[in-house]
GROMACS .gro file of C-alpha atoms in nm:
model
  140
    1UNK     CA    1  -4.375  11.162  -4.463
    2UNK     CA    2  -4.028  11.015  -4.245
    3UNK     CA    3  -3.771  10.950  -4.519
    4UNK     CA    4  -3.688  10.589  -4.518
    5UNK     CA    5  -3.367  10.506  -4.315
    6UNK     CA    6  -3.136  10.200  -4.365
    7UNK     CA    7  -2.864  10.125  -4.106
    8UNK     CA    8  -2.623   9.860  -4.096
    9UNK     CA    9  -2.363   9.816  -3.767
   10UNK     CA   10  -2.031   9.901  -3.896
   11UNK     CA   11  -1.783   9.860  -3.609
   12UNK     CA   12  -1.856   9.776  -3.186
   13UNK     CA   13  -1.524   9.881  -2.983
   14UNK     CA   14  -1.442   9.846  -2.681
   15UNK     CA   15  -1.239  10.167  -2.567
   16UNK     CA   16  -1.176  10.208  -2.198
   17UNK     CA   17  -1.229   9.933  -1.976
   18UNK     CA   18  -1.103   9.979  -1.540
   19UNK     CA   19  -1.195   9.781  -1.231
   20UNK     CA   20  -1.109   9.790  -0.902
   21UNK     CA   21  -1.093   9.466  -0.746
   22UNK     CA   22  -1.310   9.371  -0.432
   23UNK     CA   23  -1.341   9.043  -0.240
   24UNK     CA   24  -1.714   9.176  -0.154
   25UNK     CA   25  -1.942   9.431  -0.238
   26UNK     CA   26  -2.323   9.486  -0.121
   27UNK     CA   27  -2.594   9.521  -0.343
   28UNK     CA   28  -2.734   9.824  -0.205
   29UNK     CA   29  -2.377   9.972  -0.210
   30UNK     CA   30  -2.331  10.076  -0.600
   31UNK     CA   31  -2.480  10.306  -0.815
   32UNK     CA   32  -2.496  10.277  -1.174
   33UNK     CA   33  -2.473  10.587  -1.407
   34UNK     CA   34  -2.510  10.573  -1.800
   35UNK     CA   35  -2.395  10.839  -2.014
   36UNK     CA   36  -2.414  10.873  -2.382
   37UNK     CA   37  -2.242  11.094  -2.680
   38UNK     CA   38  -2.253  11.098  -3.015
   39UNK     CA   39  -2.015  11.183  -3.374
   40UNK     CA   40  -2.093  11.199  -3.699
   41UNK     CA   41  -1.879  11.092  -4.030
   42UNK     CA   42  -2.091  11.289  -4.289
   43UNK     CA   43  -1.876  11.159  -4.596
   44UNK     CA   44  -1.806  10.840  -4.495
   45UNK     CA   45  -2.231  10.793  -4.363
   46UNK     CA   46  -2.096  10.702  -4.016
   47UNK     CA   47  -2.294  10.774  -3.690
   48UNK     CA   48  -2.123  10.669  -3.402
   49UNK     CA   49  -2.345  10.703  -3.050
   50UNK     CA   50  -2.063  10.582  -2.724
   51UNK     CA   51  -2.200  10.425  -2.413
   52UNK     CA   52  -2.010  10.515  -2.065
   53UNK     CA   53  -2.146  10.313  -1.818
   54UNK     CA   54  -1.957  10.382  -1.420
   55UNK     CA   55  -2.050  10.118  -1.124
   56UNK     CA   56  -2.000  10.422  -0.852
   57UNK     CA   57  -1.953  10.326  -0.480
   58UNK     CA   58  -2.240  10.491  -0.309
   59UNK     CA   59  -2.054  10.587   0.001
   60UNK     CA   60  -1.797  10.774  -0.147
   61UNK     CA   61  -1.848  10.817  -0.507
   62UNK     CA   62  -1.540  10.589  -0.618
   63UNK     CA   63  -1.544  10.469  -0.935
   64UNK     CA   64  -1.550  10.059  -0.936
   65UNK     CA   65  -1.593   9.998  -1.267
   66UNK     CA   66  -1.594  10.201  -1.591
   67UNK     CA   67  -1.651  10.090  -1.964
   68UNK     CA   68  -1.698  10.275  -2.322
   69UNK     CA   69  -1.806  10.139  -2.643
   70UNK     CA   70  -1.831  10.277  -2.925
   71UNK     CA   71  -2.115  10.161  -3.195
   72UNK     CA   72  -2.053  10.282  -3.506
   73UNK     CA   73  -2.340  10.261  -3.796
   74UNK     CA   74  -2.347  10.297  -4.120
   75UNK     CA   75  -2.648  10.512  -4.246
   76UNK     CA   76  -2.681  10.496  -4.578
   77UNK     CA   77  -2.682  10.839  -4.765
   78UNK     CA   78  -2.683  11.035  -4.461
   79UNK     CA   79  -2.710  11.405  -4.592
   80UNK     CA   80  -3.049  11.321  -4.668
   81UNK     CA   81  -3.156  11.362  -4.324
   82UNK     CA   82  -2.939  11.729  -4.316
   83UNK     CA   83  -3.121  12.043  -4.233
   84UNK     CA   84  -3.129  12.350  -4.514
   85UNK     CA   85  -2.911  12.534  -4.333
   86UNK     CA   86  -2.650  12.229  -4.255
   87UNK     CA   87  -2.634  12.251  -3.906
   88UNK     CA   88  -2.752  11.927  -3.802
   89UNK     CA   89  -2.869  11.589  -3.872
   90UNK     CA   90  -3.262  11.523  -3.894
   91UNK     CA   91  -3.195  11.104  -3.857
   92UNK     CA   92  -3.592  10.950  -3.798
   93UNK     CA   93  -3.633  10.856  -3.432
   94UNK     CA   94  -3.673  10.528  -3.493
   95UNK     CA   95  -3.346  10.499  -3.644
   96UNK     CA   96  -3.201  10.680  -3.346
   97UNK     CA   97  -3.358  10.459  -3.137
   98UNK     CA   98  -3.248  10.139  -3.302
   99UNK     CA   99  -2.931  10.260  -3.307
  100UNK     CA  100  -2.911  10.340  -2.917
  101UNK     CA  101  -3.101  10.013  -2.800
  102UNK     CA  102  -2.818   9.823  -3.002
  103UNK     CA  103  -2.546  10.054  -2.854
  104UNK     CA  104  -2.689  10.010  -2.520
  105UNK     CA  105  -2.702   9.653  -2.566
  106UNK     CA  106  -2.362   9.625  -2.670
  107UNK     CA  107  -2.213   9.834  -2.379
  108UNK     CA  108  -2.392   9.565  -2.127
  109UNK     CA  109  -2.281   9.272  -2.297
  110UNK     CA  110  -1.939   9.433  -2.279
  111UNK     CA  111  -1.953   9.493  -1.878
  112UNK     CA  112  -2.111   9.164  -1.857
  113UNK     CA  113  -1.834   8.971  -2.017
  114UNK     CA  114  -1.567   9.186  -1.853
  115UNK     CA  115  -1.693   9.152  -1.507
  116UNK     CA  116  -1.780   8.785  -1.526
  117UNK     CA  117  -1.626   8.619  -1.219
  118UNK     CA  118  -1.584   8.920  -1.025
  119UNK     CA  119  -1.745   9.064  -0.740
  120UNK     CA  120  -1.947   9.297  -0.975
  121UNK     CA  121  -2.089   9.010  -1.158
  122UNK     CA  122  -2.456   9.056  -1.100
  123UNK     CA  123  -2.438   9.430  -1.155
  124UNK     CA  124  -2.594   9.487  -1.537
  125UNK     CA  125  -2.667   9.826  -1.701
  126UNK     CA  126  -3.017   9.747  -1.650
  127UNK     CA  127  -3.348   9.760  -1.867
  128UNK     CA  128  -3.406  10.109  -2.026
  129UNK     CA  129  -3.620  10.226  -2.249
  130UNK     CA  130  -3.418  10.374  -2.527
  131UNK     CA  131  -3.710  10.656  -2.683
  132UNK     CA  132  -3.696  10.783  -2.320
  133UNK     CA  133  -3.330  10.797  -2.353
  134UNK     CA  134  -3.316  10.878  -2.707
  135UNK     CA  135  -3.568  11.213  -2.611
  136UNK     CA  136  -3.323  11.331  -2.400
  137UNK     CA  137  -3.020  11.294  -2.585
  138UNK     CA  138  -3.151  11.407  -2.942
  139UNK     CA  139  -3.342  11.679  -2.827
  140UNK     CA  140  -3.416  11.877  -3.126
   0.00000   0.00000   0.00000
């Protein structure tokens, strides 16, 4: 049987925020890449997953836009989910994958709000589906 999980968000940052401004841009023309990492607080039951998220020129690579946030949650009694030998970290995956839907979330409402009224506007980290991601990321 999964042990139970509880998680509460415990802090959404904005750390690193760049554009470079455009009068136009085509659609076709940018490329958006994703990229996630993760730290864990063990005593303080912290789990903190950041979102990168880069708006890449296609032609030449350039990087238009770039944003990380970090989602830190609060996962209550966290050792519970450590391995015997105390390597690693055992969370449920659908607690993971709460936790990086809502940190996914966050990151596009973040780019959203910072590109608002800019060329780059209409370009949103778009639909993913976070066990996909989540399988990748936390593979063991």
């Amino acid at each position: 049987m999964e042990k139970q999980i509880n998680i509460g968000i415990h802090q959404i940052k904005e750390l690193e925020f760049s554009i470079i401004p455009k009068k136009e841009i085509k659609e076709d023309s940018i490329k958006i890449n994703l990229s996630v990492n993760t730290q864990i607080y063990k005593e303080e039951d912290l789990f903190e997953i950041f979102i990168t998220v880069d708006l890449l020129n296609n032609d030449d690579n350039q990087n238009l836009v770039h944003i990380k946030v970090s989602n830190i949650f609060k996962v209550e009694n966290i050792l519970q989910f450590e391995n015997e030998e105390k390597t690693h970290l055992n969370i449920p995956d659908g607690g993971l994958v709460t936790m990086l839907s809502l940190s996914i979330s966050h990151a596009r409402a973040l780019l959203a709000k910072n590109t608002s009224g800019s060329v780059y506007e209409n370009f949103h980290v778009p639909i993913v589906n976070p066990t996909e991601i989540a399988k990748q990321v936390f593979k063991k």
